[in-house]
mmCIF file of N, CA, C and O in Angstrom:
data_model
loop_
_atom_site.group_PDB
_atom_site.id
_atom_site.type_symbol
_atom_site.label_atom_id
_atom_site.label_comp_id
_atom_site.label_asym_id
_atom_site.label_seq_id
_atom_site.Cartn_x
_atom_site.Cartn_y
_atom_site.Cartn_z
ATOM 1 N N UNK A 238 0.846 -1.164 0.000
ATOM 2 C CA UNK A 238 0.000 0.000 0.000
ATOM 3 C C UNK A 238 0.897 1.234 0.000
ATOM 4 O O UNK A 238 1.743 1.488 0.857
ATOM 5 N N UNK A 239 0.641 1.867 -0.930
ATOM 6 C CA UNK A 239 1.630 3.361 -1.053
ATOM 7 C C UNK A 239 0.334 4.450 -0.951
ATOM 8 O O UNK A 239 -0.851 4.347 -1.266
ATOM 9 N N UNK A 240 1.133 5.533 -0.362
ATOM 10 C CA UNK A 240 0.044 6.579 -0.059
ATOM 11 C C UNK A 240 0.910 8.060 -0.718
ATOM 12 O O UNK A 240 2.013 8.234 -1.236
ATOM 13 N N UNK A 241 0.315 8.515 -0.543
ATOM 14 C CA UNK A 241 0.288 10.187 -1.324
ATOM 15 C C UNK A 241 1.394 10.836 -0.678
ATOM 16 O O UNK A 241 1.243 10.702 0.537
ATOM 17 N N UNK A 242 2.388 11.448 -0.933
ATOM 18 C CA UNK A 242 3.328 12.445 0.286
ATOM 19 C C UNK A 242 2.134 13.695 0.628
ATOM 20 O O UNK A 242 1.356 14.318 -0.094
ATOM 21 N N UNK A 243 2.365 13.704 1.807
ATOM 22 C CA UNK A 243 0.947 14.889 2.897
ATOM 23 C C UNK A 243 2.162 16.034 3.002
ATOM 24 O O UNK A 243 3.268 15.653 3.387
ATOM 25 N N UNK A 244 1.936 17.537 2.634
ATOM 26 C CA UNK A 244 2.399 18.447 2.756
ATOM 27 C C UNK A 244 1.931 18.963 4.417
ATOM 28 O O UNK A 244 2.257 20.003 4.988
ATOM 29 N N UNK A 245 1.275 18.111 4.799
ATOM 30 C CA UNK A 245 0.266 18.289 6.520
ATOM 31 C C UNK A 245 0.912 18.063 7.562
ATOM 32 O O UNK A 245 1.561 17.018 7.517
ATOM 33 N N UNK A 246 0.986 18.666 8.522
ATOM 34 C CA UNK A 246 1.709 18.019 9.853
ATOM 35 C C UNK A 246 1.192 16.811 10.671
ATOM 36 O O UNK A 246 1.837 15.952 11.272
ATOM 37 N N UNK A 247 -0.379 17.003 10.509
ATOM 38 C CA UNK A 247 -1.020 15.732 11.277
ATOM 39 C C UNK A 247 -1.347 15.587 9.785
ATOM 40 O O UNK A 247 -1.342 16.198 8.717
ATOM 41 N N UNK A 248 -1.660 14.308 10.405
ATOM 42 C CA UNK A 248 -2.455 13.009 9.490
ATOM 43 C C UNK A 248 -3.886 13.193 9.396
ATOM 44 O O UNK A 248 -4.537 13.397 10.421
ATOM 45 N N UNK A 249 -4.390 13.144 8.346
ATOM 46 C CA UNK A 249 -5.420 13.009 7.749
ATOM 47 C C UNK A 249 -6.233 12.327 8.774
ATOM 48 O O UNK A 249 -6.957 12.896 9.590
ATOM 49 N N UNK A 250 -6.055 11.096 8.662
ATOM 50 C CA UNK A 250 -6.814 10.366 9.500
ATOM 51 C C UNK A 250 -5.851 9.398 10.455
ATOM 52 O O UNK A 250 -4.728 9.020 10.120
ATOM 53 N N UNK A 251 -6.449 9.101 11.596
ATOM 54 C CA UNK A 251 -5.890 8.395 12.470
ATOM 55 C C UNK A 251 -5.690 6.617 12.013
ATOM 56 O O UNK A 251 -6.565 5.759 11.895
ATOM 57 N N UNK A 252 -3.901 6.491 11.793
ATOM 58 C CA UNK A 252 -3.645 5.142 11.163
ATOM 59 C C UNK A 252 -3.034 4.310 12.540
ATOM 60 O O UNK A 252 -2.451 4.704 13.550
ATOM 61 N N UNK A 253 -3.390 3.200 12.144
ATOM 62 C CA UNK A 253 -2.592 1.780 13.353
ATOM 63 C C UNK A 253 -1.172 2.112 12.951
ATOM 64 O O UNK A 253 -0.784 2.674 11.927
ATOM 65 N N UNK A 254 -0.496 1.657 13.955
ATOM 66 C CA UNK A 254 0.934 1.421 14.045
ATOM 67 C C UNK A 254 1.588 0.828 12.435
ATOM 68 O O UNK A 254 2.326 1.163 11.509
ATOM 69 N N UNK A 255 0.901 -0.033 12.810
ATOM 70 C CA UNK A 255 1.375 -1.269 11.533
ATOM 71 C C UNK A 255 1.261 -0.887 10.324
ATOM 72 O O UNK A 255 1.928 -1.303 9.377
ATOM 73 N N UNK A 256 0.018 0.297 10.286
ATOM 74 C CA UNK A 256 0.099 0.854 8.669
ATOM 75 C C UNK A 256 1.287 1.831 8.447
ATOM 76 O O UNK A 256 2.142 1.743 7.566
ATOM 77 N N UNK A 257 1.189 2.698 9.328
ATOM 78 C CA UNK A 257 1.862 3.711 9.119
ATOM 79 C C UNK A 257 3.631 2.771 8.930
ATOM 80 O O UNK A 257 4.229 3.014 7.882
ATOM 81 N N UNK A 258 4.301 1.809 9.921
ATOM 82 C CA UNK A 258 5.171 1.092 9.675
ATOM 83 C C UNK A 258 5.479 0.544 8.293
ATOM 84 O O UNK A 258 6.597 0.198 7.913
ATOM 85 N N UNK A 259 3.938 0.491 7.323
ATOM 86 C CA UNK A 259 4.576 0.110 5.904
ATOM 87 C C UNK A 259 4.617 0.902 5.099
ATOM 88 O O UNK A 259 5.261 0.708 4.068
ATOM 89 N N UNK A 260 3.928 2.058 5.332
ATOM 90 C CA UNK A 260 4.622 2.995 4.505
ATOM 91 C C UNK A 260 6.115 3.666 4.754
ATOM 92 O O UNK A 260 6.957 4.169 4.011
ATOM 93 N N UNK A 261 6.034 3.467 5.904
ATOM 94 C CA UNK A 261 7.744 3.582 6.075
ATOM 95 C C UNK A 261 8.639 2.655 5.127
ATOM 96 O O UNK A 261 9.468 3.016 4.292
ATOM 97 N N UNK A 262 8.293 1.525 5.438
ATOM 98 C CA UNK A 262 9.097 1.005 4.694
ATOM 99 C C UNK A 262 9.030 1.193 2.976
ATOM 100 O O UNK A 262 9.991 1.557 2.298
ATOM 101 N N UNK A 263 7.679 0.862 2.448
ATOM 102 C CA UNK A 263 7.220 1.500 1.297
ATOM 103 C C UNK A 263 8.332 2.620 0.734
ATOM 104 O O UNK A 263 8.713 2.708 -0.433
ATOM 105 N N UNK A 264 8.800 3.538 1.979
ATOM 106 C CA UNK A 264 9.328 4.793 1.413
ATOM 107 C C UNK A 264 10.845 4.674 1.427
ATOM 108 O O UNK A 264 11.531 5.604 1.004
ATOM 109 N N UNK A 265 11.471 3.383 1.976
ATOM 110 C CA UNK A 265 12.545 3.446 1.811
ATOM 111 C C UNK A 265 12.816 2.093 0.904
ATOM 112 O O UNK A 265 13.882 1.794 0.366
ATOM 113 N N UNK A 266 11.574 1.349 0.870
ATOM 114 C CA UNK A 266 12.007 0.935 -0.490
ATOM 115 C C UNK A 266 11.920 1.484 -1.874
ATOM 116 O O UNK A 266 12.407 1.001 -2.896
ATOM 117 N N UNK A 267 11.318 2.420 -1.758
ATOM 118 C CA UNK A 267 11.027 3.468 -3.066
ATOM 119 C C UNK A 267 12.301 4.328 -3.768
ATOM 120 O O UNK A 267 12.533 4.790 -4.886
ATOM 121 N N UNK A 268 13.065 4.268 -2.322
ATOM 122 C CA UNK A 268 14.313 5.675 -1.902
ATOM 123 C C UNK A 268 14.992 5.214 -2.745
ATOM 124 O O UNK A 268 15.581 5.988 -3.500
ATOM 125 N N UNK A 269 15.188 3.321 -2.950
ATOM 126 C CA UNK A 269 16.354 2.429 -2.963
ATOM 127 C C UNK A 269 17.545 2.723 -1.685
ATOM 128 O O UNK A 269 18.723 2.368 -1.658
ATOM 129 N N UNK A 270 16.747 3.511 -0.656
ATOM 130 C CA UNK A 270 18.200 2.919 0.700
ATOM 131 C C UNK A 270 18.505 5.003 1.085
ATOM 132 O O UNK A 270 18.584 5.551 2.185
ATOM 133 N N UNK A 271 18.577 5.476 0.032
ATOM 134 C CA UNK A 271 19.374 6.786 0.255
ATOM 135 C C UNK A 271 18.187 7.965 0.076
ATOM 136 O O UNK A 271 17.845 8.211 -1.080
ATOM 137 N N UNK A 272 17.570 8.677 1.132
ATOM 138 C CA UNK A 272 16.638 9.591 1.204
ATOM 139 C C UNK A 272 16.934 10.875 0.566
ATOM 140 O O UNK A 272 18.018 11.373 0.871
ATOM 141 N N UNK A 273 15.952 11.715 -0.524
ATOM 142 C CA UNK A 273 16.464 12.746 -0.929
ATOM 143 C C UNK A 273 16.099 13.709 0.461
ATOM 144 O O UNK A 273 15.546 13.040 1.334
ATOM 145 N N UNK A 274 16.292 15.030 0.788
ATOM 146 C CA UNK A 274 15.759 15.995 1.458
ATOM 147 C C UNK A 274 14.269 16.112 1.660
ATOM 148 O O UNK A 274 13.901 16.556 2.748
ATOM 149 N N UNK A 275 13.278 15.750 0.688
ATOM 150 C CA UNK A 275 12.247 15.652 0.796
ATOM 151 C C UNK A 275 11.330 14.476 1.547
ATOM 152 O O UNK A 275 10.228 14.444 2.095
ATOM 153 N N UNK A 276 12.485 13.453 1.242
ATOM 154 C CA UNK A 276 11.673 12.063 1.488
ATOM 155 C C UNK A 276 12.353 12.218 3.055
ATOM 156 O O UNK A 276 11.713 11.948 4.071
ATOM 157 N N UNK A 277 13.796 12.712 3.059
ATOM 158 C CA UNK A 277 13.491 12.844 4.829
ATOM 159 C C UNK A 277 12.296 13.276 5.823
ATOM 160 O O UNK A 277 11.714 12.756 6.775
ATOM 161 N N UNK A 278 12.212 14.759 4.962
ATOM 162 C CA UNK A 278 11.126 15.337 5.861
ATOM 163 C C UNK A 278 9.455 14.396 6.494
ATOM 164 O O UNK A 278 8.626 14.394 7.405
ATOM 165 N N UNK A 279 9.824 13.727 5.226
ATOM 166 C CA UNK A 279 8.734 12.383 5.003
ATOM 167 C C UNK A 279 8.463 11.395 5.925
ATOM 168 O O UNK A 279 7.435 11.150 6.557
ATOM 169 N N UNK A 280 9.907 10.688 5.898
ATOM 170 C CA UNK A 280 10.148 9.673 6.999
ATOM 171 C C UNK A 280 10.223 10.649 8.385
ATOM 172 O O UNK A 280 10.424 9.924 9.359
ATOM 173 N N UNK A 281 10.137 11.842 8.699
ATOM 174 C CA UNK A 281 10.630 12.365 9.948
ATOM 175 C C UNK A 281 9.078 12.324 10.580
ATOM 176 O O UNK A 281 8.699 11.974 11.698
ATOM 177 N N UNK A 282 8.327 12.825 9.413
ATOM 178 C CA UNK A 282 6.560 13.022 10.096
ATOM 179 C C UNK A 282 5.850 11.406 9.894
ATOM 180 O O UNK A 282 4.874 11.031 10.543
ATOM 181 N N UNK A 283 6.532 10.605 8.907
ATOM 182 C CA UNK A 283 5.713 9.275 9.188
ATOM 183 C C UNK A 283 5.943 8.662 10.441
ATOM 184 O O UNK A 283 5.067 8.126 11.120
ATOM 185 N N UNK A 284 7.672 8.793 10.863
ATOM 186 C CA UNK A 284 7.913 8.461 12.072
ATOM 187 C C UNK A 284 7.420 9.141 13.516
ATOM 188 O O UNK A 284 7.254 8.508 14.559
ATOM 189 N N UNK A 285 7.267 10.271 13.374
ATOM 190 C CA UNK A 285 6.257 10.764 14.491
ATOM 191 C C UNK A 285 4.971 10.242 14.563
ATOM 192 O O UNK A 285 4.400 9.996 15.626
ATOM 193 N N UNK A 286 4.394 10.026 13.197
ATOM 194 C CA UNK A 286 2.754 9.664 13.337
ATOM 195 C C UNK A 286 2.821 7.876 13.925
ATOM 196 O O UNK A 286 1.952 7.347 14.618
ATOM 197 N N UNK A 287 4.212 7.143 13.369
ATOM 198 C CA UNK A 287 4.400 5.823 14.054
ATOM 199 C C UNK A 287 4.301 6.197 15.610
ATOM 200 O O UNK A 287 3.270 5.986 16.248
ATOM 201 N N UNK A 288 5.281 6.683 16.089
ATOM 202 C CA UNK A 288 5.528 7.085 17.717
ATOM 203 C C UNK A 288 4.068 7.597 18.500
ATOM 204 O O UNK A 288 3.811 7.727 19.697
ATOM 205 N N UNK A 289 3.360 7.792 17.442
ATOM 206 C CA UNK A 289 1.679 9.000 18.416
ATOM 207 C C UNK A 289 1.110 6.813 18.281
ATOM 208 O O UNK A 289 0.957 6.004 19.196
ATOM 209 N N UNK A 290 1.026 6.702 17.360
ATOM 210 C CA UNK A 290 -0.134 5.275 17.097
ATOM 211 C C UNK A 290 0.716 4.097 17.796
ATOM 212 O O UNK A 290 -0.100 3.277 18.217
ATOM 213 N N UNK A 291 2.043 3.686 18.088
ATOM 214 C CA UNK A 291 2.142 2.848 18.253
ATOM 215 C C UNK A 291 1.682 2.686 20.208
ATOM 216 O O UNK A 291 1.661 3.529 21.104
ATOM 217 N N UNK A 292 1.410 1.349 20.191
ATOM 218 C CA UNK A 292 1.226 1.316 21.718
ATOM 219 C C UNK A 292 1.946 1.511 22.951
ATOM 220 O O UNK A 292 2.739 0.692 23.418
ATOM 221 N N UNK A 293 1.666 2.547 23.430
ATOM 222 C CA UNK A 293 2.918 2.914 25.199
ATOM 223 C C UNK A 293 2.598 1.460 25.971
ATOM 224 O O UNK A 293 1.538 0.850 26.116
ATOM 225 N N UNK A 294 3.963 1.164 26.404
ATOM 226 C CA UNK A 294 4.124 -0.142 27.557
ATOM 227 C C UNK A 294 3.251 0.492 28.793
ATOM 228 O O UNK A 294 3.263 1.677 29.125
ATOM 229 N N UNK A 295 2.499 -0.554 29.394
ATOM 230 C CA UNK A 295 1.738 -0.210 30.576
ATOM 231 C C UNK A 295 2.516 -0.400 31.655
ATOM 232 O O UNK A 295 3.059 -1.494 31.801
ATOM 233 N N UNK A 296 2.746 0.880 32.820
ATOM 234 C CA UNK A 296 3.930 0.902 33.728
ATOM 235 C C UNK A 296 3.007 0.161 34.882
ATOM 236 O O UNK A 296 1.788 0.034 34.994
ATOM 237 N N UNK A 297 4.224 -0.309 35.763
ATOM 238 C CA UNK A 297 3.762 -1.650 36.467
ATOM 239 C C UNK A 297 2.900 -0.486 37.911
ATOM 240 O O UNK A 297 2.868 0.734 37.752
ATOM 241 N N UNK A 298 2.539 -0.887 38.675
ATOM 242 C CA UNK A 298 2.261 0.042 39.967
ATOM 243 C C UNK A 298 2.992 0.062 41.067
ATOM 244 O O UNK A 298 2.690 0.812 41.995
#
């Protein structure tokens, strides 16, 4: 699944961990390995939107 580059800071819509994880990868298999300036900025906000969706460890009491 490949998605659109978002000129947006948030996300459109609220994605699972796991999606947003393949477009990551999606984007560095696209790169072939070496990110231009743009596709950084890319991976910098897909990786934040990974870090908001993925699940926090539940701290013990």
């Amino acid at each position: 699944m490949l998605h659109i580059m978002s000129t947006s800071v948030e996300p459109a819509t609220e994605r699972s961990a796991d999606a947003v994880n393949e477009e990551i990868r999606a984007l560095w298999l696209r790169s072939g390995g070496t990110l231009t300036g743009e596709q950084r900025e890319e991976y910098r906000r897909l990786v934040l939107e990974w870090a908001t969706a993925a699940p926090q460890p539940v701290k013990a009491a």
